[in-house]
PDB file of N, CA and C and ligand atoms in Angstrom:
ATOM      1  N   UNK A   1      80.833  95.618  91.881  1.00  0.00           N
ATOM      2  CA  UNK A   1      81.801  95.941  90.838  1.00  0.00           C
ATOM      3  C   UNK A   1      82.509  94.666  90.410  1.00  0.00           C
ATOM      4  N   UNK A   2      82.597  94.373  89.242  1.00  0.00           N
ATOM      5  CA  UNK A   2      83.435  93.327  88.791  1.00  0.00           C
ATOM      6  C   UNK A   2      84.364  93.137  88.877  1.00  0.00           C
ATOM      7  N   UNK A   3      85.363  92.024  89.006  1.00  0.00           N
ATOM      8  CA  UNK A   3      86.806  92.317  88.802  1.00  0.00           C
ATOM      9  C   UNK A   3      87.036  91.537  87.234  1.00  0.00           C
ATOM     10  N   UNK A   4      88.101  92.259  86.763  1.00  0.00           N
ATOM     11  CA  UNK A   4      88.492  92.100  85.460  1.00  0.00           C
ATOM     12  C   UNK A   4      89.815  91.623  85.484  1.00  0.00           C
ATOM     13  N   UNK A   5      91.079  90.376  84.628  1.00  0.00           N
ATOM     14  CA  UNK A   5      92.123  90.804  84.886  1.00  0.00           C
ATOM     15  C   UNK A   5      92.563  91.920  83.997  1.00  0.00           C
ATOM     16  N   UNK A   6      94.024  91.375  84.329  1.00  0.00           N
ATOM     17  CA  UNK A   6      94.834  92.840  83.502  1.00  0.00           C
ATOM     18  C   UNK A   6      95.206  92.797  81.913  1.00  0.00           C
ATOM     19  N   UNK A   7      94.421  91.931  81.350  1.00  0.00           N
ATOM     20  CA  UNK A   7      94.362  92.101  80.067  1.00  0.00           C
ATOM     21  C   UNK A   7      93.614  92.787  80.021  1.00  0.00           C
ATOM     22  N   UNK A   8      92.680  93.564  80.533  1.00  0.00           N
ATOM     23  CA  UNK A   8      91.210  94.524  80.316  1.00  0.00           C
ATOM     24  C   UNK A   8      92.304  95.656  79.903  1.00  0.00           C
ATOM     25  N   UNK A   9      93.385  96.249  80.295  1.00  0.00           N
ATOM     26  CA  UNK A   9      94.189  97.056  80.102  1.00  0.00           C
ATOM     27  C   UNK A   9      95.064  96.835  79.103  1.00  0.00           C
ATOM     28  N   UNK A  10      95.414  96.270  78.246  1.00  0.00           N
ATOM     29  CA  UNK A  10      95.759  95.999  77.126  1.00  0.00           C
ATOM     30  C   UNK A  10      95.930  97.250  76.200  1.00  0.00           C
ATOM     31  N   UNK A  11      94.924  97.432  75.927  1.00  0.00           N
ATOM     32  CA  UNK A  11      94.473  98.848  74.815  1.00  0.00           C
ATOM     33  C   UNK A  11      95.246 100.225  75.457  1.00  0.00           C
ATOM     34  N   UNK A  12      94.169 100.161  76.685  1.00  0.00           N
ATOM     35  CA  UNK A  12      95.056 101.788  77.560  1.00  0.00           C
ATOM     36  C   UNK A  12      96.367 101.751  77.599  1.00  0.00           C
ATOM     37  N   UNK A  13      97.434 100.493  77.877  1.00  0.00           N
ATOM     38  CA  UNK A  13      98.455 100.721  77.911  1.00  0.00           C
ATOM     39  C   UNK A  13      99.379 100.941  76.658  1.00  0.00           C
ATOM     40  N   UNK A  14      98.909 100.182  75.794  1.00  0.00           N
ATOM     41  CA  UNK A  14      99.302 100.450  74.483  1.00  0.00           C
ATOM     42  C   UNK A  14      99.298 102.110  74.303  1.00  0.00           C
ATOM     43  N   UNK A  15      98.258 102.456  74.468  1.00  0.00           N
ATOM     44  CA  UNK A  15      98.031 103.731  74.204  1.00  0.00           C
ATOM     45  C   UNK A  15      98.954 104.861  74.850  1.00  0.00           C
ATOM     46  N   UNK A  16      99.304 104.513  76.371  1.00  0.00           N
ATOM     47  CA  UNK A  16     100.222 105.525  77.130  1.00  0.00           C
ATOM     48  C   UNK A  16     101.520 104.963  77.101  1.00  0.00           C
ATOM     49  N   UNK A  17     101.608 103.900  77.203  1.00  0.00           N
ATOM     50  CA  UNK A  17     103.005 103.304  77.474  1.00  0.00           C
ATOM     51  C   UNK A  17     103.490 103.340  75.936  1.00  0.00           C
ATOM     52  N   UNK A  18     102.588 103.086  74.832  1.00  0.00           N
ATOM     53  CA  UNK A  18     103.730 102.368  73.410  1.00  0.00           C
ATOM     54  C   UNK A  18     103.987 101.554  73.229  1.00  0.00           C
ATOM     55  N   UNK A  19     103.278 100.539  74.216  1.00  0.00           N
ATOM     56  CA  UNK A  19     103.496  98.613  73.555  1.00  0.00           C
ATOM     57  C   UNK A  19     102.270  98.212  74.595  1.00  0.00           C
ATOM     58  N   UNK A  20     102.109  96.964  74.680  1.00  0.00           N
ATOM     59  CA  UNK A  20     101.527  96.572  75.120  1.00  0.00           C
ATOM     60  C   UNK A  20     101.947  95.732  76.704  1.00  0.00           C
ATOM     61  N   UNK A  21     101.537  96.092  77.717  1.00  0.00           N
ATOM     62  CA  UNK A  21     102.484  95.812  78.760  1.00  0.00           C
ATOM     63  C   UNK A  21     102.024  94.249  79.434  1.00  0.00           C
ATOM     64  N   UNK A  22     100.700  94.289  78.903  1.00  0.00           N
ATOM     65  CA  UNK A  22     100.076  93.126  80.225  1.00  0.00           C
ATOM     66  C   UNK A  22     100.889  91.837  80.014  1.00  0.00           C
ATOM     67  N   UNK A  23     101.966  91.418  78.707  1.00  0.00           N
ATOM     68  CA  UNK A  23     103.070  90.653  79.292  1.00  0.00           C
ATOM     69  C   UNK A  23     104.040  91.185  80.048  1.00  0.00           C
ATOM     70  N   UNK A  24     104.267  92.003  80.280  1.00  0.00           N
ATOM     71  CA  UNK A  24     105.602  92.556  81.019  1.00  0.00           C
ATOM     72  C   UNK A  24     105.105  92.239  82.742  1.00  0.00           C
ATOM     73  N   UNK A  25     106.339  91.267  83.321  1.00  0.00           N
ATOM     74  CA  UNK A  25     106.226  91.576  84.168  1.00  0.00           C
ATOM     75  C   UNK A  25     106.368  92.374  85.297  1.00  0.00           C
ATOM     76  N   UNK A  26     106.179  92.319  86.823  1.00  0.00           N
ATOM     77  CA  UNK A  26     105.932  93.455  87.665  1.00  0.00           C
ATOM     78  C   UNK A  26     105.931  92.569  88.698  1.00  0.00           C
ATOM     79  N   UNK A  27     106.730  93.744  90.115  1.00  0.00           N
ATOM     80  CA  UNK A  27     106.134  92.878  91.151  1.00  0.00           C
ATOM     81  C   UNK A  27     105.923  93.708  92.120  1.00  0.00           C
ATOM     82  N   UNK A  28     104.848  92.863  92.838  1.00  0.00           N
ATOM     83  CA  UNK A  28     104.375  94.099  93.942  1.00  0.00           C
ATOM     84  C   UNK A  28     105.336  94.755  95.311  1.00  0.00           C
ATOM     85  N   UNK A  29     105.514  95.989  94.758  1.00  0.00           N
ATOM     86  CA  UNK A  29     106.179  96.657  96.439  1.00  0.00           C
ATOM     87  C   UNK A  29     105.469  96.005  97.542  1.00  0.00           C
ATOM     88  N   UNK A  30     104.213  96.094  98.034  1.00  0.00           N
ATOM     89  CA  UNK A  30     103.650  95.471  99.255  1.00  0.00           C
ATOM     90  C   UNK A  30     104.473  93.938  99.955  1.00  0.00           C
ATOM     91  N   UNK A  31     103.849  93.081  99.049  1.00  0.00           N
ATOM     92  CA  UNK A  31     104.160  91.731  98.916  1.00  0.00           C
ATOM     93  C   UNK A  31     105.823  91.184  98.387  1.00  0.00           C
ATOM     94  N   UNK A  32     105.799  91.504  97.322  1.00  0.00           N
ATOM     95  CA  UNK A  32     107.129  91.238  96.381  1.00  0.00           C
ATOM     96  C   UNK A  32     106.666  90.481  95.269  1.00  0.00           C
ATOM     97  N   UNK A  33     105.346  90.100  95.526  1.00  0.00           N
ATOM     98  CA  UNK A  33     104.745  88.684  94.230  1.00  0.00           C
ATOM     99  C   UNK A  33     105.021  89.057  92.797  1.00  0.00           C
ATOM    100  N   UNK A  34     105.418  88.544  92.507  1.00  0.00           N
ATOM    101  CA  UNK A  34     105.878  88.821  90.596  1.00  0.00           C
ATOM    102  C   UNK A  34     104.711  87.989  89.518  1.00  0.00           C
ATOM    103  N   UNK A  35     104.574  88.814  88.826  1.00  0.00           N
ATOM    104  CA  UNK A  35     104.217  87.747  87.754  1.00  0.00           C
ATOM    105  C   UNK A  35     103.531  89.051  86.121  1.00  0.00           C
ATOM    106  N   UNK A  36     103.248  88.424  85.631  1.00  0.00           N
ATOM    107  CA  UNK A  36     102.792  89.787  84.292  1.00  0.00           C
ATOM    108  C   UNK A  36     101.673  90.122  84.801  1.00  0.00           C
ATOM    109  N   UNK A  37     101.718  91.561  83.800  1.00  0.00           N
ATOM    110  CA  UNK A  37     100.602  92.118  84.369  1.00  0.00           C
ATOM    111  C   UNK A  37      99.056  92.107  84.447  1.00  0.00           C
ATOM    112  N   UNK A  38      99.460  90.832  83.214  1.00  0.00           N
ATOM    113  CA  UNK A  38      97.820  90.451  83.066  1.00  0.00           C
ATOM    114  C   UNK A  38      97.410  89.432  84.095  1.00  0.00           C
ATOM    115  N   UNK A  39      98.171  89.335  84.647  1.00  0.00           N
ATOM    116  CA  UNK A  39      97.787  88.790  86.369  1.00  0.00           C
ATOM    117  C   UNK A  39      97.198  89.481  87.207  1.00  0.00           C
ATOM    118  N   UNK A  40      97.033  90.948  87.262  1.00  0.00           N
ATOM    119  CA  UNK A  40      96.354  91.499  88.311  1.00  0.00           C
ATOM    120  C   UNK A  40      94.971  91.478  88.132  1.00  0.00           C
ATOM    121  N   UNK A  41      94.144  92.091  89.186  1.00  0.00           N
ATOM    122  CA  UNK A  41      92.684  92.501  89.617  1.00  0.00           C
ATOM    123  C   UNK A  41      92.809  93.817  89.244  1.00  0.00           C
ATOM    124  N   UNK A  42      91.724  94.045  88.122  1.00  0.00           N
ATOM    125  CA  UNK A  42      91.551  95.281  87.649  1.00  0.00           C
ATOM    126  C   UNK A  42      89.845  95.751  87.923  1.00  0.00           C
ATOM    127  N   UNK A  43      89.864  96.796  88.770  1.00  0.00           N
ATOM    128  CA  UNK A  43      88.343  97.254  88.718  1.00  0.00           C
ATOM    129  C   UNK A  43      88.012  98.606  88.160  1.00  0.00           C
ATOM    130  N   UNK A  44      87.520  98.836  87.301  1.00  0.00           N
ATOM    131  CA  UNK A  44      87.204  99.965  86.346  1.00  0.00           C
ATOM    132  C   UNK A  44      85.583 100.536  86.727  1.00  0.00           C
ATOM    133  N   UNK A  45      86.118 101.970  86.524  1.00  0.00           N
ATOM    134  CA  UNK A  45      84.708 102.797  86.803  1.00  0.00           C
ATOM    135  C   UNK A  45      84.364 103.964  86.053  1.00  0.00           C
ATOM    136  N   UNK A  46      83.429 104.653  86.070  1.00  0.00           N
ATOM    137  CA  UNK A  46      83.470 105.519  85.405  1.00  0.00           C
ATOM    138  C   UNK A  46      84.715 106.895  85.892  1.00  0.00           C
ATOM    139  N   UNK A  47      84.958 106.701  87.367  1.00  0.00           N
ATOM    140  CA  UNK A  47      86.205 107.638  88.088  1.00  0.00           C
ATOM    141  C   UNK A  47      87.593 107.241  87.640  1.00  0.00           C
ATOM    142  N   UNK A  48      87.449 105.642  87.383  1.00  0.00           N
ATOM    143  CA  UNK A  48      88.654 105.384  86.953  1.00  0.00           C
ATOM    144  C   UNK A  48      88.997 104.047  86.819  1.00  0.00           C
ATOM    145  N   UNK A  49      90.394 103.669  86.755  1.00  0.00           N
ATOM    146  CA  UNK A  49      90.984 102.313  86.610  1.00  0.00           C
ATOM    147  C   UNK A  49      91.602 102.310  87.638  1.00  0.00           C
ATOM    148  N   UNK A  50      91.801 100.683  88.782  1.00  0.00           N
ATOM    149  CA  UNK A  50      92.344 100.352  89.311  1.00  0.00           C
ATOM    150  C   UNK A  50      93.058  99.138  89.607  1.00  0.00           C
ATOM    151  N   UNK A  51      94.232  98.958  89.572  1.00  0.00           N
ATOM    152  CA  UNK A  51      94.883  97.532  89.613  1.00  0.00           C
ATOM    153  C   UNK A  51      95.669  97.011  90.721  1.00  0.00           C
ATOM    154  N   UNK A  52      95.072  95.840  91.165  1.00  0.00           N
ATOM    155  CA  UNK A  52      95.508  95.254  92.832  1.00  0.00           C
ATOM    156  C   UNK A  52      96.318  94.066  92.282  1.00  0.00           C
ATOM    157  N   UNK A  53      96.924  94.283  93.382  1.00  0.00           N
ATOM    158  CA  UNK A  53      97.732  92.909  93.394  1.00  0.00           C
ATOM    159  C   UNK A  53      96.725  91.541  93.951  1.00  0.00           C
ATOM    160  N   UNK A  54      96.894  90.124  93.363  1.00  0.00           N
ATOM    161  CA  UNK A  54      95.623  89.424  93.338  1.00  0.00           C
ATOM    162  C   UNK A  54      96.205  88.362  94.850  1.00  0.00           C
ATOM    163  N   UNK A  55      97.626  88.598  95.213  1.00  0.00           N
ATOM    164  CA  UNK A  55      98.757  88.399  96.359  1.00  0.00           C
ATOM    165  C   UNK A  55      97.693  88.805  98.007  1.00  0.00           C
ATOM    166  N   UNK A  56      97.987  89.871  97.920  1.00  0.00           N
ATOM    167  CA  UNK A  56      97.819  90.973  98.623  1.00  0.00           C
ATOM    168  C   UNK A  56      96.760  91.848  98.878  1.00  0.00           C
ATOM    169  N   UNK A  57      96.102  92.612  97.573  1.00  0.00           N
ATOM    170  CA  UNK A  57      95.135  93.073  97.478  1.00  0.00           C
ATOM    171  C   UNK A  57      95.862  94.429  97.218  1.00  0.00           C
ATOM    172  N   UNK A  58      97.184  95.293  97.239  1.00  0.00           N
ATOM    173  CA  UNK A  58      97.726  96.488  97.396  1.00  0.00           C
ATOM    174  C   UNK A  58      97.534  96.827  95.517  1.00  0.00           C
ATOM    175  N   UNK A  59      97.350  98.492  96.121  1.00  0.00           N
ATOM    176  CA  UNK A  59      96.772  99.289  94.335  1.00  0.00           C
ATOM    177  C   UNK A  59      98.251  99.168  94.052  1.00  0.00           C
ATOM    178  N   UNK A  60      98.190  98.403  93.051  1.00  0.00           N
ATOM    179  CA  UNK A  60      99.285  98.524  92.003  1.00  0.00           C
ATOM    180  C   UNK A  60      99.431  99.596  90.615  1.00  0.00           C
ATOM    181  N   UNK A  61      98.269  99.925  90.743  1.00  0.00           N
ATOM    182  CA  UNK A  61      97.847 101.053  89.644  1.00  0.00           C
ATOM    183  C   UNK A  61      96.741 101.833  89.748  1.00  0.00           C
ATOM    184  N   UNK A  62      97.653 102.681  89.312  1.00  0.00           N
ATOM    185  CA  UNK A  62      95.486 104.125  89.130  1.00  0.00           C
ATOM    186  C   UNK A  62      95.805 104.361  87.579  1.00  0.00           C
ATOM    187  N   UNK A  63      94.577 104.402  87.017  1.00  0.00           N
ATOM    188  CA  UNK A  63      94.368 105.043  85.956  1.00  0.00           C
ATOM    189  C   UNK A  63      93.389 106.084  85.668  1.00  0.00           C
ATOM    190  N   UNK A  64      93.300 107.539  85.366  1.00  0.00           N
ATOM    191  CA  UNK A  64      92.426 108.280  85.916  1.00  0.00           C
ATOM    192  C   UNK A  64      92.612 109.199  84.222  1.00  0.00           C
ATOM    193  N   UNK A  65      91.537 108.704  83.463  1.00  0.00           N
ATOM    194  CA  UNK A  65      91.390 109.991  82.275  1.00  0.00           C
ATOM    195  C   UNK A  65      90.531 111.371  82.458  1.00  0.00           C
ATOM    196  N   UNK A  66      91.285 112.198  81.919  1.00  0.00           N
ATOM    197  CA  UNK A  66      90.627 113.843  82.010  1.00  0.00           C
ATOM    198  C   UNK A  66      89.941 114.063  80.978  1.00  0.00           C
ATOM    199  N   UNK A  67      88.789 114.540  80.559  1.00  0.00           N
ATOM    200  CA  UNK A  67      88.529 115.233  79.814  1.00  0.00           C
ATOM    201  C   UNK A  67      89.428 116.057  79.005  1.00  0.00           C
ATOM    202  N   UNK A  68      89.363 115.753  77.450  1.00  0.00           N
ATOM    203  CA  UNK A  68      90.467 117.156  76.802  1.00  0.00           C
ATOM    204  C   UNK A  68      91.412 116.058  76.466  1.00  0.00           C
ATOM    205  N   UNK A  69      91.641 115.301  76.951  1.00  0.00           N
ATOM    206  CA  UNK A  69      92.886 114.443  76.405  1.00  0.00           C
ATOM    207  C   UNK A  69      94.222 114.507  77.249  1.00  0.00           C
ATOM    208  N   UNK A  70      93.976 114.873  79.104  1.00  0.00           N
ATOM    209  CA  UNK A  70      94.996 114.393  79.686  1.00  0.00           C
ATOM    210  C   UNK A  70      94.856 112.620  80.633  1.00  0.00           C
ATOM    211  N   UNK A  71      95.478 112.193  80.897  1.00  0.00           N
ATOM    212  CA  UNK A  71      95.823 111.226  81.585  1.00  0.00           C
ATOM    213  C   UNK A  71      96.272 111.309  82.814  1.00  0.00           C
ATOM    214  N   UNK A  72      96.152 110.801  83.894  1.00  0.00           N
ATOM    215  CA  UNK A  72      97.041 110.750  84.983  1.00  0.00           C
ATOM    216  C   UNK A  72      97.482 109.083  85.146  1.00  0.00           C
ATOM    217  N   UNK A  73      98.366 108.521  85.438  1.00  0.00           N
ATOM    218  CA  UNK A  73      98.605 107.399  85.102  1.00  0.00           C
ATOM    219  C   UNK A  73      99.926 107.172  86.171  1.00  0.00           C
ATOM    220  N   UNK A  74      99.042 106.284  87.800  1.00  0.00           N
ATOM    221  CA  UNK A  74     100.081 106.153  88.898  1.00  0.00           C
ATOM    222  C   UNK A  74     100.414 104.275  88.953  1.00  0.00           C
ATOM    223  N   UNK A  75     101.374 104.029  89.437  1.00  0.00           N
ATOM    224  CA  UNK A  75     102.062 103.048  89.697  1.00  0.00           C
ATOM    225  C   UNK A  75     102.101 103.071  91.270  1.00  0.00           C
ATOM    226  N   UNK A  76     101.720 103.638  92.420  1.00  0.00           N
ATOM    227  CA  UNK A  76     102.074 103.630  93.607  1.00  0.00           C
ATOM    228  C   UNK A  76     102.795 102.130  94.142  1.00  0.00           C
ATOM    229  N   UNK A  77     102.110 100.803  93.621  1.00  0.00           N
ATOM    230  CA  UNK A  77     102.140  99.516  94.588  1.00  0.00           C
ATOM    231  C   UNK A  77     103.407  98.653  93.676  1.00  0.00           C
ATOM    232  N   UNK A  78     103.978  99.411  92.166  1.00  0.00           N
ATOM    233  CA  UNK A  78     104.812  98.650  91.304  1.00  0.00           C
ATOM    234  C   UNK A  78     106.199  98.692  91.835  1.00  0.00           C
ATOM    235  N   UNK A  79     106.835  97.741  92.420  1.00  0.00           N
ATOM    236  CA  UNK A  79     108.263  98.502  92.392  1.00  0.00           C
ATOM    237  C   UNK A  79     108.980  98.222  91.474  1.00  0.00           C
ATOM    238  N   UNK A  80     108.476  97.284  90.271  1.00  0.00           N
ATOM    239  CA  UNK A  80     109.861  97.306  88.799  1.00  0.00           C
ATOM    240  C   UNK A  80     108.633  96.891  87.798  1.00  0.00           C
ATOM    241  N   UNK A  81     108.698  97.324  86.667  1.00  0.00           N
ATOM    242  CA  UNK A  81     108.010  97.178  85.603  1.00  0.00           C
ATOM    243  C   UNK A  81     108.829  96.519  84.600  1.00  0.00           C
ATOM    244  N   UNK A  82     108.801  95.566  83.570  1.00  0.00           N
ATOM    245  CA  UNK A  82     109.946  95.057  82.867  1.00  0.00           C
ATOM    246  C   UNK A  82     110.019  95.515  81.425  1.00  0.00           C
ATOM    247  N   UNK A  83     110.348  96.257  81.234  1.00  0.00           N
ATOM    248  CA  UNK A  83     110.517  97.094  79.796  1.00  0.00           C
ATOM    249  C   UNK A  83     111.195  96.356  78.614  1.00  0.00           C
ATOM    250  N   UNK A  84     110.778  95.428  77.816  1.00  0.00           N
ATOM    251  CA  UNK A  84     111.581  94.831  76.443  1.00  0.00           C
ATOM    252  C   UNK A  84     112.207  95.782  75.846  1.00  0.00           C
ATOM    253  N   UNK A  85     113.479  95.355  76.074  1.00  0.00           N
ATOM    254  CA  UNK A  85     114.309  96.615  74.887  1.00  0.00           C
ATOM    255  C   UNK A  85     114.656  96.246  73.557  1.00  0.00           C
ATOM    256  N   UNK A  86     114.044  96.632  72.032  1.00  0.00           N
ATOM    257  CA  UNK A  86     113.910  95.994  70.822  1.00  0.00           C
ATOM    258  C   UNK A  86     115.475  95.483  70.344  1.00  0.00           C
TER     259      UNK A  86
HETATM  260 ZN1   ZN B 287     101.110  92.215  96.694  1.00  0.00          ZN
END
């Protein structure tokens, strides 16, 4: 499986979040390592999206699409996401 960074997520996040996040930074609960999000290890499958910290190795993200048009969309490994407020 390849690893991708976290610009591969660009689009999806746009799409769930409403902007584009992979500048926003984040830092890992596991570790504490900070940096944007287009810093992580992203491995994508047909089951799903996953994003590690490149620190550590801890899932910083699941991304899991449903059929029909739901999403499931976890953060388990994020403990702050940095939200630009316009
Ligand atoms: Zn980490």
């Amino acid at each position: 499986m390849g690893v991708l960074d976290g610009n591969a997520l660009a689009g999806r996040l746009t799409d769930l979040l409403g902007w584009d996040a992979t500048d926003s930074l984040i830092r890992c609960r596991s570790c504490g390592d900070g940096g944007a999000m287009a810093r992580v290890a992203v491995y994508a499958t047909a089951m799903g999206t996953v994003a590690r910290c490149r620190s550590c190795d801890a899932v910083l993200m699941t991304l899991v699409d449903e059929i029909g048009g739901r999403s499931w969309f976890g953060m388990p490994g994020i403990d702050a996401l940095e939200v630009r407020r316009a």
